[in-house]
mmCIF file of C-alpha atoms in Angstrom:
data_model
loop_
_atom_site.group_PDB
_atom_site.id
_atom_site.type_symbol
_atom_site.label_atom_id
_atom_site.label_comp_id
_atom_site.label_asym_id
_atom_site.label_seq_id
_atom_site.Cartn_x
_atom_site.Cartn_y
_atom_site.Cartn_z
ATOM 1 C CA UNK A 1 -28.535 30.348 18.143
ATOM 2 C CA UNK A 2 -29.119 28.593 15.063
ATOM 3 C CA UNK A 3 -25.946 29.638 13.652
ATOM 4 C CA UNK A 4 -24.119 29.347 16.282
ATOM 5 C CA UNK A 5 -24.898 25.238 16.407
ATOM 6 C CA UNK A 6 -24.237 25.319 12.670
ATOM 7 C CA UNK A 7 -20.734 26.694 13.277
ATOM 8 C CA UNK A 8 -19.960 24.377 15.812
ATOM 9 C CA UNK A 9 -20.599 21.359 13.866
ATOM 10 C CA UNK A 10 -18.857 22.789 11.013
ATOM 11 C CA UNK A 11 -15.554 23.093 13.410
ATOM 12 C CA UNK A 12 -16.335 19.242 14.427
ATOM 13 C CA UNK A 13 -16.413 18.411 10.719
ATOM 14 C CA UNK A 14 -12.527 19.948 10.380
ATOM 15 C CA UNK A 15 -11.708 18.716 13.841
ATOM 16 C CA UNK A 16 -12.698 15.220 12.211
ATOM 17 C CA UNK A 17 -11.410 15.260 9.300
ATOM 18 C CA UNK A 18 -7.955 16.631 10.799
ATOM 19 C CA UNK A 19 -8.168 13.738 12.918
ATOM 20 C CA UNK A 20 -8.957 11.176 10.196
ATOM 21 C CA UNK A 21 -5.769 12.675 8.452
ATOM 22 C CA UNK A 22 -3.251 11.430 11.107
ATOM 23 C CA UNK A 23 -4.402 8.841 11.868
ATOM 24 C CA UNK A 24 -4.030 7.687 8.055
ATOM 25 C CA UNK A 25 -0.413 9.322 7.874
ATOM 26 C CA UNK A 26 0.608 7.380 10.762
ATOM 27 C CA UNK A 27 -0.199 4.107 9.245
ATOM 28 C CA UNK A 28 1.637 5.436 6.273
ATOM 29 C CA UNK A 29 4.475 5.479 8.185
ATOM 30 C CA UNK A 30 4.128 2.676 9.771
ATOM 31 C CA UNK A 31 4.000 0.826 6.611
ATOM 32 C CA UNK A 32 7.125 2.859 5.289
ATOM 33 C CA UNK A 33 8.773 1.861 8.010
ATOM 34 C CA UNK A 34 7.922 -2.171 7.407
ATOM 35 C CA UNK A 35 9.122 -1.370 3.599
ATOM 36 C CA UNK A 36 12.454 -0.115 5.104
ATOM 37 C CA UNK A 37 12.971 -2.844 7.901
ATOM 38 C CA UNK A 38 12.542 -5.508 5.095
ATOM 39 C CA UNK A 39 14.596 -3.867 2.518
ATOM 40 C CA UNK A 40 17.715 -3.711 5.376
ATOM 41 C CA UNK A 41 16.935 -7.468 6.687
ATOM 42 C CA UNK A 42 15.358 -9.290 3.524
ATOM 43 C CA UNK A 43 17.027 -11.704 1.307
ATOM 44 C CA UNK A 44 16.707 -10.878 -2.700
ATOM 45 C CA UNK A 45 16.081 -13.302 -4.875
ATOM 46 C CA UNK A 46 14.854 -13.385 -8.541
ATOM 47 C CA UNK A 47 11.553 -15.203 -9.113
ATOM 48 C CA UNK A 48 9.527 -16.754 -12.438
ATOM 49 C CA UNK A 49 6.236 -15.798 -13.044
ATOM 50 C CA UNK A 50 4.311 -19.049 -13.548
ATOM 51 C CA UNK A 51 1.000 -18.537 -14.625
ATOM 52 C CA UNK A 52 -1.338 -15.708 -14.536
ATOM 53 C CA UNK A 53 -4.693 -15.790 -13.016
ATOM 54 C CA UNK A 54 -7.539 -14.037 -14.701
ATOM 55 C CA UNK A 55 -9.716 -12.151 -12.142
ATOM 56 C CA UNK A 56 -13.556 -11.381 -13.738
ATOM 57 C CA UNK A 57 -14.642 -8.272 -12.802
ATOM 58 C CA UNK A 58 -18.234 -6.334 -13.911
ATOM 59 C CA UNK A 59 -16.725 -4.265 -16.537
ATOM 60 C CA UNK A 60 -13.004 -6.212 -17.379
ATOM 61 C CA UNK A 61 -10.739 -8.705 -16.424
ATOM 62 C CA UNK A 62 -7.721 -8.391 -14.919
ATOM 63 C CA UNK A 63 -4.668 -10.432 -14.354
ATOM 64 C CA UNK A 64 -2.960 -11.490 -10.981
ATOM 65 C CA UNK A 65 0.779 -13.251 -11.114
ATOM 66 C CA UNK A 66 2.127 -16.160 -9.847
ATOM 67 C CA UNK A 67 5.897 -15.731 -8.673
ATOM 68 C CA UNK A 68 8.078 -19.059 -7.968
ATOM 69 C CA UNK A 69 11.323 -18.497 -6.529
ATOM 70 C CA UNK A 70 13.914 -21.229 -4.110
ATOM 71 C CA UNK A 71 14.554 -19.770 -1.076
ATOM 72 C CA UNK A 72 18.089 -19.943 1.234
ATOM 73 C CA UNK A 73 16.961 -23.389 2.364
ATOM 74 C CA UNK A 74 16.662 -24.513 -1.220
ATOM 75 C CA UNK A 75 12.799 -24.772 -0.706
ATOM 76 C CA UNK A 76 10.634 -24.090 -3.831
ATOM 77 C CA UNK A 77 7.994 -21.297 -2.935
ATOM 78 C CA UNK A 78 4.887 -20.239 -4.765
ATOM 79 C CA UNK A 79 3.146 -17.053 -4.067
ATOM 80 C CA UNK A 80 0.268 -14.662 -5.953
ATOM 81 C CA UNK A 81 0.866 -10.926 -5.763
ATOM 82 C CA UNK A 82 -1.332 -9.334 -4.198
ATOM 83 C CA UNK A 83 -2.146 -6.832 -7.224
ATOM 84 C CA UNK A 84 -4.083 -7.757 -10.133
ATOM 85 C CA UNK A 85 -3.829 -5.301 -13.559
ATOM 86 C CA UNK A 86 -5.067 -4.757 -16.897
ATOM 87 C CA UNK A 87 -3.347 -5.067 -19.218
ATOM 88 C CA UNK A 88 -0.613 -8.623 -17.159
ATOM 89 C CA UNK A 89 2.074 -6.637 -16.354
ATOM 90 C CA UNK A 90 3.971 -9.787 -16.985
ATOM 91 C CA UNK A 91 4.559 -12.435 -19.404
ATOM 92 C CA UNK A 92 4.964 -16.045 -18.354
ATOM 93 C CA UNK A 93 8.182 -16.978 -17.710
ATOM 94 C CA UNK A 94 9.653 -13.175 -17.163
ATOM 95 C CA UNK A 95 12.077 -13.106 -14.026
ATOM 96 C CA UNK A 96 11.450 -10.341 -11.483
ATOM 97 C CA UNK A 97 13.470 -9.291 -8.663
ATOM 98 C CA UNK A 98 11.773 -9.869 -5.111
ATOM 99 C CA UNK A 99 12.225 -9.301 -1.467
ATOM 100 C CA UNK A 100 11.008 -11.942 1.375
ATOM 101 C CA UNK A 101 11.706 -12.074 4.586
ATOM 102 C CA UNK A 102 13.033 -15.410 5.854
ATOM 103 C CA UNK A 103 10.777 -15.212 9.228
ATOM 104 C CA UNK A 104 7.264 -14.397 8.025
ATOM 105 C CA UNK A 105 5.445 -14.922 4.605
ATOM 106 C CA UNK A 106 5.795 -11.422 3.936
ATOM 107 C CA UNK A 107 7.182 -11.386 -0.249
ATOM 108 C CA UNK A 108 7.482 -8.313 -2.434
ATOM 109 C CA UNK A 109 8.335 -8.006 -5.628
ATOM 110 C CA UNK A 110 11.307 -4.873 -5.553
ATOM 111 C CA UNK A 111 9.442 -1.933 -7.568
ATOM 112 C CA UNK A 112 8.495 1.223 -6.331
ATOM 113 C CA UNK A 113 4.390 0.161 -6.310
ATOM 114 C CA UNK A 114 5.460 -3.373 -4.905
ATOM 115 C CA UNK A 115 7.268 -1.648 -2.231
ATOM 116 C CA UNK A 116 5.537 1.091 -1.167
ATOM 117 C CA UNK A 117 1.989 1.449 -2.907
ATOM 118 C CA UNK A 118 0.440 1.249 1.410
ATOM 119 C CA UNK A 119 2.621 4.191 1.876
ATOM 120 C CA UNK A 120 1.334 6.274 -1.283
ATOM 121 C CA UNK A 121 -2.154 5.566 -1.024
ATOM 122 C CA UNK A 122 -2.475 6.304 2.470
ATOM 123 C CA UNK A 123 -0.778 9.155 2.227
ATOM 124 C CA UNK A 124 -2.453 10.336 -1.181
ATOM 125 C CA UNK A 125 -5.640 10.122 0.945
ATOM 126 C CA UNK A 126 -4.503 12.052 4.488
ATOM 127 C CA UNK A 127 -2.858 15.181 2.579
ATOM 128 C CA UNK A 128 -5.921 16.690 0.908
ATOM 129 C CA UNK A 129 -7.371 16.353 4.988
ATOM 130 C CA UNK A 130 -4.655 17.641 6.372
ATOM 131 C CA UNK A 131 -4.833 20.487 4.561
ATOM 132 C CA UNK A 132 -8.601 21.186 4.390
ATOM 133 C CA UNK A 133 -8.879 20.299 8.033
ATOM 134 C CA UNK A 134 -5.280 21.738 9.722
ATOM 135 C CA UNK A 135 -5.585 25.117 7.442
ATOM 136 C CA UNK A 136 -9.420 25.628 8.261
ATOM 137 C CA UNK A 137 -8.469 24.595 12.073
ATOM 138 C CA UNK A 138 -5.275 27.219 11.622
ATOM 139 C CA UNK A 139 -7.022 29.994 10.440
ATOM 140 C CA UNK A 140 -10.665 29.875 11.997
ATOM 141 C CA UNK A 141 -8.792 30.785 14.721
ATOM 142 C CA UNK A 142 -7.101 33.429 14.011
#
């Protein structure tokens, strides 16, 4: 009886965690699919990095830029990226290329983390479920 219980909630653990896993790949794609829609409709532009804020942290600090770029209606915009890193990953003054779309306040700066670090996380999360839960799911049953 005992073991019986055990092995149920040991299937409901998988059955979870299967779960869990799809759930996080569809919002993967969902996000890869936001990444595409403003790559096709976006405008590029090239933007300055004007200052760098330093970010304290327990152990280190790290260091969060500050784009400015003029948009299509010749309006001066000022935005901090949402990623902070140790060592800057820019200088001031460096010009990077970025994405915005003219609708929202959605800005990215065009790299392959700017663009698509939801997409890689989320993903680099839901495989190692999807294959401990789907395979022990695939084969328990078999």
């Amino acid at each position: 009886m005992a073991i019986v219980i055990k092995k149920k909630m040991i299937d409901y653990v998988y059955v979870v965690m299967f779960l869990i896993s799809l759930v996080l790949i569809y919002f993967a794609l969902k996000q890869f699919s936001n990444t595409k829609t403003l790559l096709n409709t976006g405008i590029r532009t090239t933007a300055r990095v004007v200052a760098l804020i330093e970010i304290s942290g327990e152990d280190t600090n790290t260091y969060k830029p500050v784009f400015q770029f003029t948009d299509n209606t010749n309006t001066e915009i000022t935005f901090e990226s949402k990623i902070s890193s140790r060592p800057a990953p820019y200088k001031i003054d460096d010009i990077v290329n970025i994405i915005y779309n003219k609708d929202t306040d959605e800005r990215r700066v065009v790299s392959f983390w700017g663009l698509y670090r939801w997409s890689i996380i989320l993903l680099s999360i839901a495989m190692p479920l999807l294959i401990i839960g789907g395979g022990y799911l695939l084969y328990s049953k078999g």
